[in-house]
């Protein structure tokens, strides 16, 4: 297939201008020819996130004309009917605005294969479809398989990919697999899942999506720390009193019982999102931002992370009851559709961790997440120790708190620095003030959706933002003891919807003279 004059095809499958340094990270890297096969294409994730992200990448010029999208599902659709489904999802959820001309180019590469996961003939048809795309659209044997399906469907799909030879290539192309969380239910199941996937695809071809790592503000943690002399000298136990990492949601779980019941907040959020944020905050400076060096530093942090004991005093869990969300009355979890009236699934989880390294010795890391909390917010707060001496009397600083650096992941992405300042007056009165950096105000372009960045990285073969096998298993090693202790306790504590969680979470902090932030 002919390619644009002046371009070249390097070994990593990306297309770049040969007059520019291919290692220049400031340049937008464009994916090379490839086909993305989505299993579970009829699901909510595919419609709301994956398919719109594919269109937005194409609309930004980051996908080549030879890109192809293949859907696999048990539906009586042909290619045109599936294209209509994709278009509907794109028009409803795309970020960059719908353009008919761009859609028509993308639609040329859309195909659909009808079948179930245990249908041998359907997988043979899928193989033939990919071979036709290779020949007619020039996808060059580069195929990514997106398993947007429950983990219990993995063995069947992976065995069919092996059986038909689609998981391997004997030519110059590549094969990759994309996996959505949850990455197991505990350490034992995670190890079994990793063995299963690893028996079909090598580790450098496995991409486990944690969409939080695709957020611009999460990636900005690295820039904030290592591009600025201002922060790094203070980023240690000499100055930081504790770290709070919060992911709070104000929504309930109505309609999500089939996924959430029996999983709970700790497995759903702490094991992946929050422990990954902890690793980025606590890691040492990597030799480079290559995938190998980044993952090595995160692994060191996770291997050094321990639960603070006793667990009964340093963890908390809860389940939301009825209450008010804003001005609206809402029901408790046990009255939500699909949940058993005896469900013990937690909707709030908090744990206290310590990182046993010289940098962080003695600094507790408090992680919490919950549904039906006071507001939707995800933030990382580094709370500094108080000044060793304050030359003010008590009347001058009644409102003065601890300095804090707060990284806002969502919404209102940005960074806030809280410090004390004199109130304008003839008296000496000091009060907390905040200095804000906002992405929306500082930059004229909107941040890409996480799935845009992550799907592009899959096609580029860039695994920096994807947890590896060891990271996943270390995370379960941290969380498993907490889950086992909670199983011994029975039902979780009830908290009122619209509040900030159960009383046990407040006690967890007040025992050490600290308090949760109210974002």
mmCIF file of N, CA and C in Angstrom, residues 114-177:
data_model
loop_
_atom_site.group_PDB
_atom_site.id
_atom_site.type_symbol
_atom_site.label_atom_id
_atom_site.label_comp_id
_atom_site.label_asym_id
_atom_site.label_seq_id
_atom_site.Cartn_x
_atom_site.Cartn_y
_atom_site.Cartn_z
ATOM 1 N N UNK A 114 -20.577 -11.654 13.310
ATOM 2 C CA UNK A 114 -21.617 -12.165 14.198
ATOM 3 C C UNK A 114 -21.195 -13.513 14.783
ATOM 4 N N UNK A 115 -21.396 -13.673 16.095
ATOM 5 C CA UNK A 115 -21.094 -14.960 16.702
ATOM 6 C C UNK A 115 -20.972 -14.869 18.213
ATOM 7 N N UNK A 116 -20.955 -16.019 18.861
ATOM 8 C CA UNK A 116 -20.756 -16.098 20.304
ATOM 9 C C UNK A 116 -19.308 -16.499 20.586
ATOM 10 N N UNK A 117 -18.910 -16.402 21.847
ATOM 11 C CA UNK A 117 -17.518 -16.658 22.201
ATOM 12 C C UNK A 117 -17.109 -18.116 22.007
ATOM 13 N N UNK A 118 -18.072 -19.029 21.995
ATOM 14 C CA UNK A 118 -17.743 -20.445 21.820
ATOM 15 C C UNK A 118 -18.065 -20.954 20.415
ATOM 16 N N UNK A 119 -18.213 -20.015 19.478
ATOM 17 C CA UNK A 119 -18.593 -20.361 18.098
ATOM 18 C C UNK A 119 -17.325 -20.446 17.243
ATOM 19 N N UNK A 120 -16.883 -21.660 16.959
ATOM 20 C CA UNK A 120 -15.656 -21.847 16.173
ATOM 21 C C UNK A 120 -15.769 -21.216 14.790
ATOM 22 N N UNK A 121 -16.932 -21.357 14.168
ATOM 23 C CA UNK A 121 -17.106 -20.812 12.813
ATOM 24 C C UNK A 121 -17.005 -19.292 12.822
ATOM 25 N N UNK A 122 -17.528 -18.665 13.882
ATOM 26 C CA UNK A 122 -17.464 -17.208 13.964
ATOM 27 C C UNK A 122 -16.016 -16.735 14.072
ATOM 28 N N UNK A 123 -15.184 -17.460 14.806
ATOM 29 C CA UNK A 123 -13.781 -17.059 14.931
ATOM 30 C C UNK A 123 -13.018 -17.293 13.629
ATOM 31 N N UNK A 124 -13.392 -18.322 12.895
ATOM 32 C CA UNK A 124 -12.794 -18.502 11.563
ATOM 33 C C UNK A 124 -13.197 -17.350 10.655
ATOM 34 N N UNK A 125 -14.445 -16.909 10.782
ATOM 35 C CA UNK A 125 -14.916 -15.763 10.006
ATOM 36 C C UNK A 125 -14.155 -14.496 10.409
ATOM 37 N N UNK A 126 -13.907 -14.344 11.722
ATOM 38 C CA UNK A 126 -13.134 -13.188 12.190
ATOM 39 C C UNK A 126 -11.724 -13.217 11.603
ATOM 40 N N UNK A 127 -11.110 -14.377 11.609
ATOM 41 C CA UNK A 127 -9.767 -14.491 11.032
ATOM 42 C C UNK A 127 -9.770 -14.115 9.557
ATOM 43 N N UNK A 128 -10.764 -14.590 8.818
ATOM 44 C CA UNK A 128 -10.857 -14.261 7.390
ATOM 45 C C UNK A 128 -11.077 -12.767 7.187
ATOM 46 N N UNK A 129 -11.886 -12.153 8.059
ATOM 47 C CA UNK A 129 -12.143 -10.715 7.967
ATOM 48 C C UNK A 129 -10.859 -9.920 8.169
ATOM 49 N N UNK A 130 -10.055 -10.312 9.148
ATOM 50 C CA UNK A 130 -8.795 -9.612 9.398
ATOM 51 C C UNK A 130 -7.814 -9.805 8.245
ATOM 52 N N UNK A 131 -7.777 -11.003 7.689
ATOM 53 C CA UNK A 131 -6.893 -11.239 6.542
ATOM 54 C C UNK A 131 -7.316 -10.398 5.345
ATOM 55 N N UNK A 132 -8.628 -10.240 5.160
ATOM 56 C CA UNK A 132 -9.121 -9.395 4.066
ATOM 57 C C UNK A 132 -8.745 -7.933 4.311
ATOM 58 N N UNK A 133 -8.868 -7.478 5.541
ATOM 59 C CA UNK A 133 -8.482 -6.101 5.866
ATOM 60 C C UNK A 133 -6.986 -5.886 5.650
ATOM 61 N N UNK A 134 -6.184 -6.878 6.015
ATOM 62 C CA UNK A 134 -4.745 -6.772 5.773
ATOM 63 C C UNK A 134 -4.460 -6.568 4.289
ATOM 64 N N UNK A 135 -5.169 -7.339 3.452
ATOM 65 C CA UNK A 135 -4.912 -7.299 2.011
ATOM 66 C C UNK A 135 -5.503 -6.060 1.354
ATOM 67 N N UNK A 136 -6.734 -5.678 1.750
ATOM 68 C CA UNK A 136 -7.437 -4.614 1.040
ATOM 69 C C UNK A 136 -7.210 -3.228 1.640
ATOM 70 N N UNK A 137 -7.045 -3.139 2.963
ATOM 71 C CA UNK A 137 -6.865 -1.831 3.604
ATOM 72 C C UNK A 137 -5.456 -1.615 4.120
ATOM 73 N N UNK A 138 -4.610 -2.636 4.021
ATOM 74 C CA UNK A 138 -3.212 -2.466 4.407
ATOM 75 C C UNK A 138 -3.000 -2.376 5.900
ATOM 76 N N UNK A 139 -3.748 -3.161 6.670
ATOM 77 C CA UNK A 139 -3.547 -3.146 8.123
ATOM 78 C C UNK A 139 -2.298 -3.925 8.538
ATOM 79 N N UNK A 140 -1.639 -4.552 7.591
ATOM 80 C CA UNK A 140 -0.276 -5.084 7.784
ATOM 81 C C UNK A 140 -0.153 -6.169 8.849
ATOM 82 N N UNK A 141 -1.223 -6.868 9.180
ATOM 83 C CA UNK A 141 -1.126 -7.926 10.176
ATOM 84 C C UNK A 141 -1.022 -7.428 11.605
ATOM 85 N N UNK A 142 -1.286 -6.131 11.831
ATOM 86 C CA UNK A 142 -1.240 -5.549 13.173
ATOM 87 C C UNK A 142 -2.638 -5.584 13.775
ATOM 88 N N UNK A 143 -2.864 -6.464 14.752
ATOM 89 C CA UNK A 143 -4.210 -6.673 15.287
ATOM 90 C C UNK A 143 -4.200 -6.567 16.811
ATOM 91 N N UNK A 144 -5.097 -5.741 17.358
ATOM 92 C CA UNK A 144 -5.300 -5.639 18.809
ATOM 93 C C UNK A 144 -6.678 -6.183 19.142
ATOM 94 N N UNK A 145 -6.753 -7.007 20.174
ATOM 95 C CA UNK A 145 -8.016 -7.628 20.589
ATOM 96 C C UNK A 145 -8.426 -7.036 21.942
ATOM 97 N N UNK A 146 -9.526 -6.321 21.950
ATOM 98 C CA UNK A 146 -10.010 -5.626 23.145
ATOM 99 C C UNK A 146 -11.065 -6.492 23.821
ATOM 100 N N UNK A 147 -10.750 -7.013 25.022
ATOM 101 C CA UNK A 147 -11.682 -7.873 25.746
ATOM 102 C C UNK A 147 -12.505 -7.021 26.711
ATOM 103 N N UNK A 148 -13.494 -6.327 26.175
ATOM 104 C CA UNK A 148 -14.398 -5.520 26.998
ATOM 105 C C UNK A 148 -15.546 -6.401 27.480
ATOM 106 N N UNK A 149 -15.157 -7.492 28.152
ATOM 107 C CA UNK A 149 -16.106 -8.524 28.578
ATOM 108 C C UNK A 149 -15.759 -8.933 30.008
ATOM 109 N N UNK A 150 -16.682 -9.593 30.732
ATOM 110 C CA UNK A 150 -16.358 -10.089 32.075
ATOM 111 C C UNK A 150 -15.214 -11.098 32.019
ATOM 112 N N UNK A 151 -14.389 -11.161 33.069
ATOM 113 C CA UNK A 151 -13.234 -12.081 33.067
ATOM 114 C C UNK A 151 -13.603 -13.544 32.846
ATOM 115 N N UNK A 152 -14.845 -13.946 33.210
ATOM 116 C CA UNK A 152 -15.198 -15.356 33.010
ATOM 117 C C UNK A 152 -15.307 -15.716 31.523
ATOM 118 N N UNK A 153 -15.320 -14.696 30.650
ATOM 119 C CA UNK A 153 -15.331 -14.967 29.211
ATOM 120 C C UNK A 153 -13.943 -15.048 28.606
ATOM 121 N N UNK A 154 -12.907 -14.694 29.391
ATOM 122 C CA UNK A 154 -11.543 -14.681 28.853
ATOM 123 C C UNK A 154 -11.074 -16.053 28.365
ATOM 124 N N UNK A 155 -11.233 -17.117 29.170
ATOM 125 C CA UNK A 155 -10.699 -18.409 28.716
ATOM 126 C C UNK A 155 -11.235 -18.836 27.358
ATOM 127 N N UNK A 156 -12.543 -18.636 27.158
ATOM 128 C CA UNK A 156 -13.149 -19.066 25.896
ATOM 129 C C UNK A 156 -12.603 -18.262 24.724
ATOM 130 N N UNK A 157 -12.554 -16.936 24.882
ATOM 131 C CA UNK A 157 -12.069 -16.088 23.781
ATOM 132 C C UNK A 157 -10.591 -16.358 23.509
ATOM 133 N N UNK A 158 -9.782 -16.420 24.571
ATOM 134 C CA UNK A 158 -8.346 -16.627 24.381
ATOM 135 C C UNK A 158 -8.056 -17.976 23.741
ATOM 136 N N UNK A 159 -8.817 -18.997 24.116
ATOM 137 C CA UNK A 159 -8.584 -20.313 23.509
ATOM 138 C C UNK A 159 -8.918 -20.298 22.022
ATOM 139 N N UNK A 160 -9.982 -19.567 21.637
ATOM 140 C CA UNK A 160 -10.342 -19.489 20.223
ATOM 141 C C UNK A 160 -9.300 -18.683 19.439
ATOM 142 N N UNK A 161 -8.758 -17.620 20.058
ATOM 143 C CA UNK A 161 -7.708 -16.851 19.378
ATOM 144 C C UNK A 161 -6.470 -17.711 19.163
ATOM 145 N N UNK A 162 -6.161 -18.572 20.136
ATOM 146 C CA UNK A 162 -5.025 -19.479 19.990
ATOM 147 C C UNK A 162 -5.309 -20.542 18.941
ATOM 148 N N UNK A 163 -6.484 -21.109 19.022
ATOM 149 C CA UNK A 163 -6.878 -22.201 18.120
ATOM 150 C C UNK A 163 -6.831 -21.770 16.666
ATOM 151 N N UNK A 164 -7.256 -20.555 16.382
ATOM 152 C CA UNK A 164 -7.293 -20.061 14.999
ATOM 153 C C UNK A 164 -5.978 -19.414 14.564
ATOM 154 N N UNK A 165 -5.031 -19.281 15.490
ATOM 155 C CA UNK A 165 -3.747 -18.684 15.141
ATOM 156 C C UNK A 165 -3.755 -17.169 15.109
ATOM 157 N N UNK A 166 -4.829 -16.544 15.561
ATOM 158 C CA UNK A 166 -4.898 -15.075 15.504
ATOM 159 C C UNK A 166 -4.065 -14.398 16.591
ATOM 160 N N UNK A 167 -3.680 -15.150 17.638
ATOM 161 C CA UNK A 167 -2.929 -14.541 18.739
ATOM 162 C C UNK A 167 -1.451 -14.382 18.423
ATOM 163 N N UNK A 168 -0.985 -15.023 17.379
ATOM 164 C CA UNK A 168 0.437 -14.961 17.025
ATOM 165 C C UNK A 168 0.571 -14.576 15.565
ATOM 166 N N UNK A 169 1.737 -14.116 15.216
ATOM 167 C CA UNK A 169 2.004 -13.780 13.816
ATOM 168 C C UNK A 169 3.370 -14.321 13.436
ATOM 169 N N UNK A 170 3.461 -14.848 12.224
ATOM 170 C CA UNK A 170 4.760 -15.323 11.738
ATOM 171 C C UNK A 170 5.354 -14.333 10.747
ATOM 172 N N UNK A 171 4.721 -13.135 10.648
ATOM 173 C CA UNK A 171 5.216 -12.099 9.760
ATOM 174 C C UNK A 171 5.693 -10.882 10.544
ATOM 175 N N UNK A 172 5.756 -9.726 9.897
ATOM 176 C CA UNK A 172 6.271 -8.521 10.548
ATOM 177 C C UNK A 172 5.253 -7.831 11.452
ATOM 178 N N UNK A 173 3.985 -8.241 11.408
ATOM 179 C CA UNK A 173 2.955 -7.570 12.193
ATOM 180 C C UNK A 173 3.031 -7.911 13.668
ATOM 181 N N UNK A 174 2.131 -7.281 14.469
ATOM 182 C CA UNK A 174 2.076 -7.562 15.911
ATOM 183 C C UNK A 174 0.669 -7.982 16.317
ATOM 184 N N UNK A 175 0.585 -8.625 17.476
ATOM 185 C CA UNK A 175 -0.689 -8.995 18.096
ATOM 186 C C UNK A 175 -0.667 -8.497 19.539
ATOM 187 N N UNK A 176 -1.748 -7.849 19.969
ATOM 188 C CA UNK A 176 -1.847 -7.330 21.332
ATOM 189 C C UNK A 176 -3.235 -7.596 21.888
ATOM 190 N N UNK A 177 -3.322 -7.684 23.211
ATOM 191 C CA UNK A 177 -4.605 -7.882 23.866
ATOM 192 C C UNK A 177 -4.802 -6.775 24.887
#
